Amino acid sequence: MGSGSGHGAAAVAVALVSWLCFASAGIDAIGANWGTQTSHPLPPDTVVRMLKDNGFQKVKLFDAEDATMNALKKSGLEVMVGIPNDMLLTMATSMESAEKWVDTNVSSYLNDGVNIRYVAVGNEPFLETYNGSFLQTTYPAIRNIQSALIKAALGNQVKVTCPLNADVYATTTTKPSDGDFRTDIHDLMIAIVKLLSDNGGAFTVNIYPFISLYIDPNFPVDYAFFEGASSPIVDGSITYTNMFDANHDTLIWALKKNGFGNLPVIVGEIGWPTDGDRNANAQMAQRFNQGFMTHIASGRGTPMRPGPVNAYLFSLIDEDEKSIQPGNFERHWGIFTYDGLQKYQLNLGTANSGGLVRAKGVKYLEKKWCVLKPSVSLTDPKLADNVGYACSMADCTSLGYKTSCGMLDVRGNISYAFNNYYQKNDQDDVACGFQNLATTTGQDPSTGTCRFGIMIEVDSAFSLRLQRFGSNFLLMLLLVLLQLCLSFS
């Protein structure tokens, strides 16, 4: 009995120590990216509750939308608020605009209880696909926002950063120790890094092993994950068995070489998509994200930067209106679907680590779907144009080789496209016409991994606000309207 109780006590001790390791490693401060490029966004209050229910303590935004910022008031969540690339020119050329932006989007929200800690100026502005569009404006915009924060007496409280893609640095040999900033932007990067360093800011980098695998079919798959690679990179006395550590340390070497070896680094985006490509599915996403969480939970950091890793998972929720120029997977980075359902189990290592918690109180439209009429022949000449139209106006990125709906037959593919368009248009009867090729059904056509979604109510945020005012408010509103009607009659 003594040995039995000893084992029980030992198990409790092990559980306690592992929890303390998570806590001391700073993993309980994991963040999430909250993007809003969606046709039917969840109410911001619902998303904030989701973040808190899942133990996230930080959130990274891509702009400063009023509804989003208001929902974060007194939430306790640490906020990184973004300035989109299309505003960089204004911020760079007008100090007055920078000061106004800080006043409107930082000072006022701070006063209202939004815990803003960082301003992210731009988002991956030096991507080579932008063909240098933001090379002249990024640094002056960062400088002006920094000056505006100092002028508003917020220089110590709110720090400036600029989320950059990992393509701003490279190594000529695959060894991290040979890393340096890209030659075409080297001087510009040093100017930005110096400004960040002088003002106590941080370097924010987005690291995506998935993209490496997507671009290069010969990329060693296991190297993208965290279980130990069969073809590691040996750099002096250090052996790198995963791409994250090697990529991160290539940046650390680039900073070190240029005299900024101690600049804090934030991993602004890291994640794995679940659809839209043969390597994008829930299993691989779960394997990557859980691997990453477990990896940073150790508190060991990376070989060149030991200690806690400051990171934001990309992303919280799928966004059906994101550009698919990089690939069809772009709309499927969320650990949650558009309606706040968890896609797979993930232990975030926080106090709320019983697995992901779905969004609460989500309101759906009717349980009906739009499908191809069974009587329509697949040789009907009107089909191609109608399916093309549906996909151009809605989201067909789940259709394709080895995607979640890749197993559908031709009729299933057409029905999926029709339904997606129908749901995106709030189940409007006209949106299930398609020149009389389609019909609505109450029978769910979902099958296997392919989900035929039902759209969420777009006005649920409004109805929730009315509920808070209560029935008395509604009664008063009706009486006022009645009075108006009587006075006009």
GROMACS .gro file of C-alpha atoms in nm:
model
  489
    1MET     CA    1   0.000   0.000   0.000
    2GLY     CA    2   0.287   0.235   0.087
    3SER     CA    3   0.446   0.183  -0.256
    4GLY     CA    4   0.109   0.230  -0.423
    5SER     CA    5   0.047   0.563  -0.253
    6GLY     CA    6   0.406   0.654  -0.334
    7HIS     CA    7   0.335   0.593  -0.704
    8GLY     CA    8   0.021   0.806  -0.674
    9ALA     CA    9   0.214   1.089  -0.511
   10ALA     CA   10   0.487   1.053  -0.773
   11ALA     CA   11   0.229   1.079  -1.053
   12VAL     CA   12   0.087   1.394  -0.896
   13ALA     CA   13   0.438   1.535  -0.856
   14VAL     CA   14   0.523   1.457  -1.221
   15ALA     CA   15   0.200   1.623  -1.337
   16LEU     CA   16   0.273   1.927  -1.119
   17VAL     CA   17   0.633   1.953  -1.238
   18SER     CA   18   0.529   1.925  -1.605
   19TRP     CA   19   0.263   2.193  -1.553
   20LEU     CA   20   0.522   2.416  -1.382
   21CYS     CA   21   0.759   2.354  -1.674
   22PHE     CA   22   0.489   2.473  -1.913
   23ALA     CA   23   0.427   2.777  -1.693
   24SER     CA   24   0.790   2.867  -1.629
   25ALA     CA   25   0.875   2.823  -1.995
   26GLY     CA   26   0.624   3.095  -2.071
   27ILE     CA   27   0.413   2.866  -2.287
   28ASP     CA   28   0.103   2.984  -2.103
   29ALA     CA   29   0.153   3.314  -2.285
   30ILE     CA   30   0.103   3.162  -2.632
   31GLY     CA   31  -0.068   3.399  -2.874
   32ALA     CA   32  -0.298   3.365  -3.174
   33ASN     CA   33  -0.338   3.559  -3.498
   34TRP     CA   34  -0.695   3.682  -3.544
   35GLY     CA   35  -0.762   3.765  -3.908
   36THR     CA   36  -1.097   3.898  -4.028
   37GLN     CA   37  -1.096   3.843  -4.405
   38THR     CA   38  -1.418   3.643  -4.384
   39SER     CA   39  -1.758   3.678  -4.548
   40HIS     CA   40  -1.936   3.589  -4.222
   41PRO     CA   41  -1.718   3.677  -3.922
   42LEU     CA   42  -1.802   3.544  -3.579
   43PRO     CA   43  -1.911   3.826  -3.345
   44PRO     CA   44  -1.592   3.980  -3.195
   45ASP     CA   45  -1.720   3.915  -2.838
   46THR     CA   46  -1.753   3.545  -2.927
   47VAL     CA   47  -1.394   3.536  -3.057
   48VAL     CA   48  -1.255   3.708  -2.747
   49ARG     CA   49  -1.435   3.453  -2.529
   50MET     CA   50  -1.292   3.175  -2.747
   51LEU     CA   51  -0.940   3.312  -2.701
   52LYS     CA   52  -0.986   3.320  -2.324
   53ASP     CA   53  -1.162   2.981  -2.304
   54ASN     CA   54  -0.861   2.829  -2.481
   55GLY     CA   55  -0.604   2.992  -2.254
   56PHE     CA   56  -0.456   3.230  -2.511
   57GLN     CA   57  -0.308   3.534  -2.340
   58LYS     CA   58  -0.202   3.732  -2.646
   59VAL     CA   59  -0.363   3.821  -2.977
   60LYS     CA   60  -0.214   3.965  -3.295
   61LEU     CA   61  -0.436   4.173  -3.525
   62PHE     CA   62  -0.376   4.289  -3.882
   63ASP     CA   63  -0.554   4.622  -3.844
   64ALA     CA   64  -0.746   4.823  -3.584
   65GLU     CA   65  -1.111   4.748  -3.660
   66ASP     CA   66  -1.339   4.923  -3.414
   67ALA     CA   67  -1.557   4.618  -3.333
   68THR     CA   68  -1.250   4.399  -3.272
   69MET     CA   69  -1.079   4.655  -3.049
   70ASN     CA   70  -1.397   4.723  -2.850
   71ALA     CA   71  -1.441   4.351  -2.783
   72LEU     CA   72  -1.087   4.340  -2.637
   73LYS     CA   73  -1.159   4.608  -2.375
   74LYS     CA   74  -1.084   4.479  -2.024
   75SER     CA   75  -1.030   4.128  -2.165
   76GLY     CA   76  -0.682   4.111  -2.011
   77LEU     CA   77  -0.546   3.986  -2.345
   78GLU     CA   78  -0.218   4.139  -2.458
   79VAL     CA   79  -0.273   4.297  -2.802
   80MET     CA   80  -0.047   4.351  -3.102
   81VAL     CA   81  -0.240   4.586  -3.332
   82GLY     CA   82  -0.153   4.613  -3.701
   83ILE     CA   83  -0.115   4.882  -3.965
   84PRO     CA   84  -0.183   4.730  -4.311
   85ASN     CA   85   0.067   4.772  -4.596
   86ASP     CA   86  -0.169   4.998  -4.790
   87MET     CA   87  -0.136   5.258  -4.511
   88LEU     CA   88   0.245   5.261  -4.505
   89LEU     CA   89   0.276   5.544  -4.759
   90THR     CA   90   0.048   5.771  -4.554
   91MET     CA   91   0.233   5.691  -4.230
   92ALA     CA   92   0.571   5.741  -4.399
   93THR     CA   93   0.495   6.077  -4.559
   94SER     CA   94   0.282   6.244  -4.291
   95MET     CA   95   0.386   6.276  -3.928
   96GLU     CA   96   0.041   6.421  -3.863
   97SER     CA   97  -0.123   6.102  -3.996
   98ALA     CA   98   0.103   5.886  -3.777
   99GLU     CA   99   0.014   6.090  -3.469
  100LYS     CA  100  -0.356   6.076  -3.553
  101TRP     CA  101  -0.338   5.699  -3.604
  102VAL     CA  102  -0.167   5.651  -3.266
  103ASP     CA  103  -0.419   5.879  -3.096
  104THR     CA  104  -0.720   5.700  -3.249
  105ASN     CA  105  -0.599   5.340  -3.242
  106VAL     CA  106  -0.362   5.324  -2.945
  107SER     CA  107  -0.415   5.603  -2.691
  108SER     CA  108  -0.796   5.596  -2.692
  109TYR     CA  109  -0.820   5.216  -2.669
  110LEU     CA  110  -0.554   5.201  -2.396
  111ASN     CA  111  -0.764   5.448  -2.197
  112ASP     CA  112  -1.066   5.220  -2.249
  113GLY     CA  113  -0.885   4.914  -2.116
  114VAL     CA  114  -0.734   4.747  -2.425
  115ASN     CA  115  -0.393   4.608  -2.326
  116ILE     CA  116  -0.198   4.716  -2.636
  117ARG     CA  117   0.169   4.614  -2.614
  118TYR     CA  118   0.287   4.629  -2.976
  119VAL     CA  119   0.210   4.813  -3.297
  120ALA     CA  120   0.292   4.600  -3.602
  121VAL     CA  121   0.380   4.842  -3.882
  122GLY     CA  122   0.310   4.664  -4.211
  123ASN     CA  123   0.288   4.291  -4.273
  124GLU     CA  124   0.569   4.110  -4.458
  125PRO     CA  125   0.631   4.428  -4.667
  126PHE     CA  126   0.952   4.294  -4.825
  127LEU     CA  127   0.806   3.980  -4.980
  128GLU     CA  128   0.969   3.939  -5.320
  129THR     CA  129   0.622   3.898  -5.476
  130TYR     CA  130   0.550   4.265  -5.391
  131ASN     CA  131   0.827   4.370  -5.635
  132GLY     CA  132   0.964   4.636  -5.402
  133SER     CA  133   0.632   4.822  -5.357
  134PHE     CA  134   0.702   4.899  -4.990
  135LEU     CA  135   1.082   4.935  -4.990
  136GLN     CA  136   1.070   5.316  -4.967
  137THR     CA  137   0.786   5.350  -4.715
  138THR     CA  138   0.833   5.080  -4.449
  139TYR     CA  139   1.125   5.230  -4.255
  140PRO     CA  140   0.989   5.590  -4.251
  141ALA     CA  141   0.648   5.455  -4.142
  142ILE     CA  142   0.805   5.260  -3.851
  143ARG     CA  143   1.009   5.570  -3.756
  144ASN     CA  144   0.705   5.800  -3.761
  145ILE     CA  145   0.486   5.563  -3.559
  146GLN     CA  146   0.770   5.528  -3.307
  147SER     CA  147   0.795   5.909  -3.282
  148ALA     CA  148   0.417   5.937  -3.245
  149LEU     CA  149   0.419   5.684  -2.959
  150ILE     CA  150   0.694   5.881  -2.782
  151LYS     CA  151   0.503   6.207  -2.834
  152ALA     CA  152   0.192   6.043  -2.682
  153ALA     CA  153   0.406   5.941  -2.380
  154LEU     CA  154   0.360   5.572  -2.469
  155GLY     CA  155   0.719   5.494  -2.571
  156ASN     CA  156   0.781   5.270  -2.269
  157GLN     CA  157   0.442   5.101  -2.267
  158VAL     CA  158   0.385   5.024  -2.638
  159LYS     CA  159   0.661   4.895  -2.864
  160VAL     CA  160   0.693   4.909  -3.242
  161THR     CA  161   0.768   4.605  -3.457
  162CYS     CA  162   0.736   4.499  -3.822
  163PRO     CA  163   0.630   4.139  -3.898
  164LEU     CA  164   0.866   4.011  -4.168
  165ASN     CA  165   0.871   3.693  -4.369
  166ALA     CA  166   1.168   3.462  -4.314
  167ASP     CA  167   1.280   3.543  -4.670
  168VAL     CA  168   1.444   3.868  -4.546
  169TYR     CA  169   1.745   3.658  -4.442
  170ALA     CA  170   1.917   3.354  -4.588
  171THR     CA  171   2.215   3.125  -4.555
  172THR     CA  172   2.438   3.042  -4.848
  173THR     CA  173   2.522   2.694  -4.715
  174THR     CA  174   2.207   2.573  -4.528
  175LYS     CA  175   2.407   2.628  -4.204
  176PRO     CA  176   2.243   2.886  -3.974
  177SER     CA  177   2.586   3.027  -3.884
  178ASP     CA  178   2.623   3.147  -4.245
  179GLY     CA  179   2.301   3.348  -4.218
  180ASP     CA  180   2.273   3.715  -4.307
  181PHE     CA  181   2.011   3.957  -4.433
  182ARG     CA  182   1.917   3.948  -4.801
  183THR     CA  183   2.173   4.143  -5.004
  184ASP     CA  184   1.916   4.356  -5.191
  185ILE     CA  185   1.769   4.489  -4.862
  186HIS     CA  186   2.070   4.452  -4.630
  187ASP     CA  187   2.117   4.822  -4.545
  188LEU     CA  188   1.743   4.875  -4.507
  189MET     CA  189   1.718   4.579  -4.266
  190ILE     CA  190   2.005   4.714  -4.055
  191ALA     CA  191   1.833   5.055  -4.035
  192ILE     CA  192   1.507   4.890  -3.920
  193VAL     CA  193   1.684   4.661  -3.672
  194LYS     CA  194   1.875   4.957  -3.525
  195LEU     CA  195   1.553   5.157  -3.481
  196LEU     CA  196   1.386   4.858  -3.308
  197SER     CA  197   1.690   4.805  -3.087
  198ASP     CA  198   1.723   5.174  -2.990
  199ASN     CA  199   1.360   5.186  -2.880
  200GLY     CA  200   1.334   4.854  -2.695
  201GLY     CA  201   1.129   4.692  -2.972
  202ALA     CA  202   1.143   4.338  -3.106
  203PHE     CA  203   1.211   4.167  -3.439
  204THR     CA  204   0.898   3.983  -3.554
  205VAL     CA  205   0.942   3.696  -3.799
  206ASN     CA  206   0.694   3.460  -3.966
  207ILE     CA  207   0.829   3.106  -4.007
  208TYR     CA  208   0.649   2.852  -4.230
  209PRO     CA  209   0.795   2.503  -4.279
  210PHE     CA  210   0.474   2.416  -4.470
  211ILE     CA  211   0.558   2.670  -4.742
  212SER     CA  212   0.902   2.511  -4.790
  213LEU     CA  213   0.732   2.175  -4.840
  214TYR     CA  214   0.472   2.330  -5.072
  215ILE     CA  215   0.734   2.501  -5.292
  216ASP     CA  216   0.980   2.210  -5.305
  217PRO     CA  217   0.842   1.855  -5.347
  218ASN     CA  218   1.189   1.720  -5.254
  219PHE     CA  219   1.193   1.899  -4.919
  220PRO     CA  220   1.249   1.632  -4.646
  221VAL     CA  221   0.903   1.603  -4.486
  222ASP     CA  222   1.020   1.497  -4.140
  223TYR     CA  223   1.249   1.803  -4.123
  224ALA     CA  224   0.937   2.021  -4.128
  225PHE     CA  225   0.818   1.858  -3.803
  226PHE     CA  226   0.968   1.811  -3.459
  227GLU     CA  227   1.026   1.440  -3.412
  228GLY     CA  228   1.390   1.433  -3.524
  229ALA     CA  229   1.495   1.446  -3.887
  230SER     CA  230   1.658   1.164  -4.077
  231SER     CA  231   1.875   1.420  -4.260
  232PRO     CA  232   1.976   1.679  -3.997
  233ILE     CA  233   2.187   1.989  -4.063
  234VAL     CA  234   2.516   1.988  -3.875
  235ASP     CA  235   2.653   2.333  -3.798
  236GLY     CA  236   2.977   2.305  -3.598
  237SER     CA  237   2.887   2.148  -3.265
  238ILE     CA  238   2.511   2.198  -3.321
  239THR     CA  239   2.286   1.947  -3.494
  240TYR     CA  240   1.954   2.081  -3.627
  241THR     CA  241   1.679   1.821  -3.657
  242ASN     CA  242   1.391   2.055  -3.745
  243MET     CA  243   1.344   2.349  -3.977
  244PHE     CA  244   1.202   2.585  -3.714
  245ASP     CA  245   1.518   2.585  -3.501
  246ALA     CA  246   1.746   2.617  -3.804
  247ASN     CA  247   1.544   2.898  -3.960
  248HIS     CA  248   1.508   3.086  -3.631
  249ASP     CA  249   1.882   3.059  -3.563
  250THR     CA  250   1.968   3.178  -3.915
  251LEU     CA  251   1.795   3.503  -3.809
  252ILE     CA  252   1.982   3.507  -3.475
  253TRP     CA  253   2.313   3.474  -3.665
  254ALA     CA  254   2.211   3.753  -3.907
  255LEU     CA  255   2.133   3.981  -3.610
  256LYS     CA  256   2.452   3.880  -3.428
  257LYS     CA  257   2.674   3.941  -3.732
  258ASN     CA  258   2.541   4.293  -3.762
  259GLY     CA  259   2.583   4.382  -3.396
  260PHE     CA  260   2.230   4.313  -3.266
  261GLY     CA  261   2.270   3.967  -3.112
  262ASN     CA  262   2.049   4.047  -2.811
  263LEU     CA  263   1.747   4.193  -2.994
  264PRO     CA  264   1.429   4.014  -2.875
  265VAL     CA  265   1.263   3.797  -3.140
  266ILE     CA  266   0.890   3.731  -3.170
  267VAL     CA  267   0.758   3.450  -3.389
  268GLY     CA  268   0.468   3.645  -3.537
  269GLU     CA  269   0.316   3.358  -3.734
  270ILE     CA  270   0.369   2.984  -3.727
  271GLY     CA  271   0.123   2.711  -3.818
  272TRP     CA  272   0.002   2.455  -4.071
  273PRO     CA  273  -0.308   2.464  -4.295
  274THR     CA  274  -0.571   2.190  -4.302
  275ASP     CA  275  -0.698   2.200  -4.661
  276GLY     CA  276  -0.634   2.316  -5.016
  277ASP     CA  277  -0.318   2.108  -5.078
  278ARG     CA  278  -0.209   1.744  -5.054
  279ASN     CA  279   0.013   1.828  -4.754
  280ALA     CA  280  -0.256   2.037  -4.585
  281ASN     CA  281  -0.484   1.828  -4.365
  282ALA     CA  282  -0.593   1.805  -4.003
  283GLN     CA  283  -0.349   1.520  -3.926
  284MET     CA  284  -0.041   1.707  -4.047
  285ALA     CA  285  -0.158   2.034  -3.890
  286GLN     CA  286  -0.213   1.862  -3.556
  287ARG     CA  287   0.128   1.694  -3.582
  288PHE     CA  288   0.301   2.025  -3.657
  289ASN     CA  289   0.122   2.252  -3.410
  290GLN     CA  290   0.135   1.999  -3.125
  291GLY     CA  291   0.500   1.935  -3.207
  292PHE     CA  292   0.572   2.307  -3.193
  293MET     CA  293   0.384   2.355  -2.864
  294THR     CA  294   0.564   2.059  -2.703
  295HIS     CA  295   0.898   2.181  -2.843
  296ILE     CA  296   0.869   2.530  -2.693
  297ALA     CA  297   0.713   2.397  -2.370
  298SER     CA  298   1.053   2.260  -2.273
  299GLY     CA  299   1.170   2.621  -2.230
  300ARG     CA  300   1.495   2.529  -2.402
  301GLY     CA  301   1.430   2.761  -2.695
  302THR     CA  302   1.667   2.716  -2.988
  303PRO     CA  303   2.042   2.640  -2.978
  304MET     CA  304   2.136   3.004  -3.047
  305ARG     CA  305   1.858   3.159  -2.837
  306PRO     CA  306   1.786   2.948  -2.526
  307GLY     CA  307   1.484   3.033  -2.311
  308PRO     CA  308   1.112   3.094  -2.365
  309VAL     CA  309   0.985   3.139  -2.721
  310ASN     CA  310   0.744   3.427  -2.778
  311ALA     CA  311   0.503   3.305  -3.049
  312TYR     CA  312   0.163   3.355  -3.209
  313LEU     CA  313  -0.004   3.057  -3.379
  314PHE     CA  314  -0.135   3.120  -3.727
  315SER     CA  315  -0.419   3.125  -3.712
  316LEU     CA  316  -0.725   3.117  -3.492
  317ILE     CA  317  -1.006   3.097  -3.751
  318ASP     CA  318  -1.029   3.016  -4.123
  319GLU     CA  319  -1.074   3.314  -4.355
  320ASP     CA  320  -1.278   3.244  -4.670
  321GLU     CA  321  -1.198   3.575  -4.839
  322LYS     CA  322  -0.818   3.563  -4.822
  323SER     CA  323  -0.629   3.582  -5.150
  324ILE     CA  324  -0.546   3.238  -5.289
  325GLN     CA  325  -0.253   3.373  -5.492
  326PRO     CA  326  -0.002   3.191  -5.267
  327GLY     CA  327  -0.216   2.872  -5.291
  328ASN     CA  328  -0.560   2.729  -5.211
  329PHE     CA  329  -0.440   2.648  -4.858
  330GLU     CA  330  -0.444   3.022  -4.767
  331ARG     CA  331  -0.805   3.003  -4.651
  332HIS     CA  332  -0.747   2.709  -4.417
  333TRP     CA  333  -0.482   2.805  -4.159
  334GLY     CA  334  -0.725   2.816  -3.865
  335ILE     CA  335  -0.716   2.577  -3.573
  336PHE     CA  336  -1.092   2.651  -3.581
  337THR     CA  337  -1.334   2.651  -3.874
  338TYR     CA  338  -1.523   2.966  -3.985
  339ASP     CA  339  -1.793   2.891  -3.726
  340GLY     CA  340  -1.558   2.823  -3.436
  341LEU     CA  341  -1.543   2.440  -3.439
  342GLN     CA  342  -1.206   2.293  -3.343
  343LYS     CA  343  -1.052   2.096  -3.631
  344TYR     CA  344  -0.835   1.866  -3.420
  345GLN     CA  345  -0.724   1.828  -3.062
  346LEU     CA  346  -0.441   2.053  -2.949
  347ASN     CA  347  -0.289   2.088  -2.604
  348LEU     CA  348  -0.170   2.446  -2.580
  349GLY     CA  349   0.006   2.377  -2.251
  350THR     CA  350  -0.191   2.648  -2.075
  351ALA     CA  351  -0.398   2.618  -1.759
  352ASN     CA  352  -0.691   2.550  -1.997
  353SER     CA  353  -0.512   2.260  -2.165
  354GLY     CA  354  -0.789   2.002  -2.173
  355GLY     CA  355  -0.799   2.045  -2.550
  356LEU     CA  356  -0.948   2.314  -2.771
  357VAL     CA  357  -1.282   2.469  -2.672
  358ARG     CA  358  -1.527   2.556  -2.950
  359ALA     CA  359  -1.699   2.894  -2.986
  360LYS     CA  360  -2.008   2.934  -2.772
  361GLY     CA  361  -2.352   3.061  -2.873
  362VAL     CA  362  -2.296   3.047  -3.250
  363LYS     CA  363  -2.621   3.096  -3.443
  364TYR     CA  364  -2.669   2.915  -3.774
  365LEU     CA  365  -2.904   2.963  -4.066
  366GLU     CA  366  -3.160   2.688  -4.143
  367LYS     CA  367  -3.044   2.331  -4.194
  368LYS     CA  368  -3.071   2.335  -4.571
  369TRP     CA  369  -2.825   2.297  -4.854
  370CYS     CA  370  -2.815   2.377  -5.226
  371VAL     CA  371  -2.731   2.080  -5.452
  372LEU     CA  372  -2.736   1.981  -5.818
  373LYS     CA  373  -3.079   1.854  -5.921
  374PRO     CA  374  -3.067   1.474  -5.953
  375SER     CA  375  -3.252   1.503  -6.288
  376VAL     CA  376  -2.982   1.724  -6.447
  377SER     CA  377  -2.751   1.547  -6.691
  378LEU     CA  378  -2.377   1.594  -6.647
  379THR     CA  379  -2.361   1.672  -7.020
  380ASP     CA  380  -2.580   1.980  -6.975
  381PRO     CA  381  -2.393   2.264  -7.152
  382LYS     CA  382  -2.495   2.517  -6.884
  383LEU     CA  383  -2.308   2.334  -6.604
  384ALA     CA  384  -1.952   2.451  -6.667
  385ASP     CA  385  -2.033   2.823  -6.665
  386ASN     CA  386  -2.251   2.795  -6.354
  387VAL     CA  387  -1.993   2.601  -6.155
  388GLY     CA  388  -1.723   2.847  -6.269
  389TYR     CA  389  -1.939   3.137  -6.154
  390ALA     CA  390  -2.013   2.976  -5.815
  391CYS     CA  391  -1.643   2.909  -5.751
  392SER     CA  392  -1.534   3.257  -5.861
  393MET     CA  393  -1.782   3.419  -5.620
  394ALA     CA  394  -1.753   3.173  -5.328
  395ASP     CA  395  -1.485   2.931  -5.203
  396CYS     CA  396  -1.403   2.604  -5.379
  397THR     CA  397  -1.055   2.557  -5.227
  398SER     CA  398  -1.167   2.234  -5.055
  399LEU     CA  399  -1.211   2.073  -5.398
  400GLY     CA  400  -0.903   1.926  -5.563
  401TYR     CA  401  -0.638   1.658  -5.545
  402LYS     CA  402  -0.602   1.513  -5.193
  403THR     CA  403  -0.809   1.789  -5.030
  404SER     CA  404  -1.091   1.737  -4.777
  405CYS     CA  405  -1.348   1.705  -5.059
  406GLY     CA  406  -1.111   1.544  -5.309
  407MET     CA  407  -1.302   1.215  -5.294
  408LEU     CA  408  -1.630   1.360  -5.428
  409ASP     CA  409  -1.759   1.249  -5.769
  410VAL     CA  410  -1.849   1.505  -6.037
  411ARG     CA  411  -2.203   1.555  -5.907
  412GLY     CA  412  -2.066   1.603  -5.555
  413ASN     CA  413  -1.815   1.863  -5.677
  414ILE     CA  414  -2.089   2.061  -5.850
  415SER     CA  415  -2.316   2.042  -5.544
  416TYR     CA  416  -2.030   2.158  -5.320
  417ALA     CA  417  -1.970   2.464  -5.540
  418PHE     CA  418  -2.342   2.547  -5.557
  419ASN     CA  419  -2.385   2.509  -5.181
  420ASN     CA  420  -2.086   2.724  -5.097
  421TYR     CA  421  -2.224   3.007  -5.310
  422TYR     CA  422  -2.573   2.959  -5.160
  423GLN     CA  423  -2.447   2.971  -4.801
  424LYS     CA  424  -2.220   3.269  -4.869
  425ASN     CA  425  -2.532   3.450  -4.991
  426ASP     CA  426  -2.720   3.373  -4.667
  427GLN     CA  427  -2.932   3.094  -4.820
  428ASP     CA  428  -3.112   3.338  -5.046
  429ASP     CA  429  -3.345   3.137  -5.275
  430VAL     CA  430  -3.214   3.324  -5.579
  431ALA     CA  431  -2.862   3.200  -5.493
  432CYS     CA  432  -2.974   2.839  -5.551
  433GLY     CA  433  -3.104   2.896  -5.903
  434PHE     CA  434  -2.811   2.837  -6.137
  435GLN     CA  435  -3.037   2.844  -6.444
  436ASN     CA  436  -3.267   2.583  -6.288
  437LEU     CA  437  -2.980   2.333  -6.238
  438ALA     CA  438  -2.996   2.337  -5.856
  439THR     CA  439  -3.242   2.268  -5.576
  440THR     CA  440  -3.245   2.298  -5.197
  441THR     CA  441  -3.249   1.993  -4.969
  442GLY     CA  442  -3.287   1.934  -4.597
  443GLN     CA  443  -3.057   1.630  -4.615
  444ASP     CA  444  -2.693   1.702  -4.527
  445PRO     CA  445  -2.474   1.608  -4.828
  446SER     CA  446  -2.155   1.603  -4.614
  447THR     CA  447  -1.949   1.286  -4.645
  448GLY     CA  448  -1.626   1.161  -4.487
  449THR     CA  449  -1.388   1.453  -4.444
  450CYS     CA  450  -1.596   1.676  -4.674
  451ARG     CA  451  -1.819   1.914  -4.485
  452PHE     CA  452  -2.099   2.095  -4.668
  453GLY     CA  453  -2.123   2.392  -4.432
  454ILE     CA  454  -2.424   2.589  -4.316
  455MET     CA  455  -2.357   2.959  -4.282
  456ILE     CA  456  -2.370   3.138  -3.949
  457GLU     CA  457  -2.606   3.429  -3.894
  458VAL     CA  458  -2.429   3.743  -3.998
  459ASP     CA  459  -2.640   3.963  -3.769
  460SER     CA  460  -2.589   3.750  -3.459
  461ALA     CA  461  -2.365   4.022  -3.311
  462PHE     CA  462  -2.653   4.270  -3.348
  463SER     CA  463  -2.907   4.031  -3.195
  464LEU     CA  464  -2.670   3.966  -2.905
  465ARG     CA  465  -2.645   4.341  -2.840
  466LEU     CA  466  -3.025   4.366  -2.835
  467GLN     CA  467  -3.046   4.076  -2.589
  468ARG     CA  468  -2.818   4.265  -2.351
  469PHE     CA  469  -3.047   4.566  -2.356
  470GLY     CA  470  -3.329   4.328  -2.268
  471SER     CA  471  -3.696   4.313  -2.356
  472ASN     CA  472  -3.772   4.652  -2.191
  473PHE     CA  473  -3.555   4.827  -2.448
  474LEU     CA  474  -3.733   4.648  -2.733
  475LEU     CA  475  -4.072   4.741  -2.588
  476MET     CA  476  -3.965   5.106  -2.565
  477LEU     CA  477  -3.838   5.095  -2.923
  478LEU     CA  478  -4.170   4.954  -3.045
  479LEU     CA  479  -4.365   5.224  -2.858
  480VAL     CA  480  -4.148   5.500  -3.010
  481LEU     CA  481  -4.200   5.356  -3.359
  482LEU     CA  482  -4.575   5.330  -3.298
  483GLN     CA  483  -4.583   5.695  -3.186
  484LEU     CA  484  -4.395   5.801  -3.499
  485CYS     CA  485  -4.634   5.607  -3.720
  486LEU     CA  486  -4.937   5.771  -3.549
  487SER     CA  487  -4.791   6.122  -3.584
  488PHE     CA  488  -4.734   6.071  -3.958
  489SER     CA  489  -5.080   5.921  -4.023
   0.00000   0.00000   0.00000
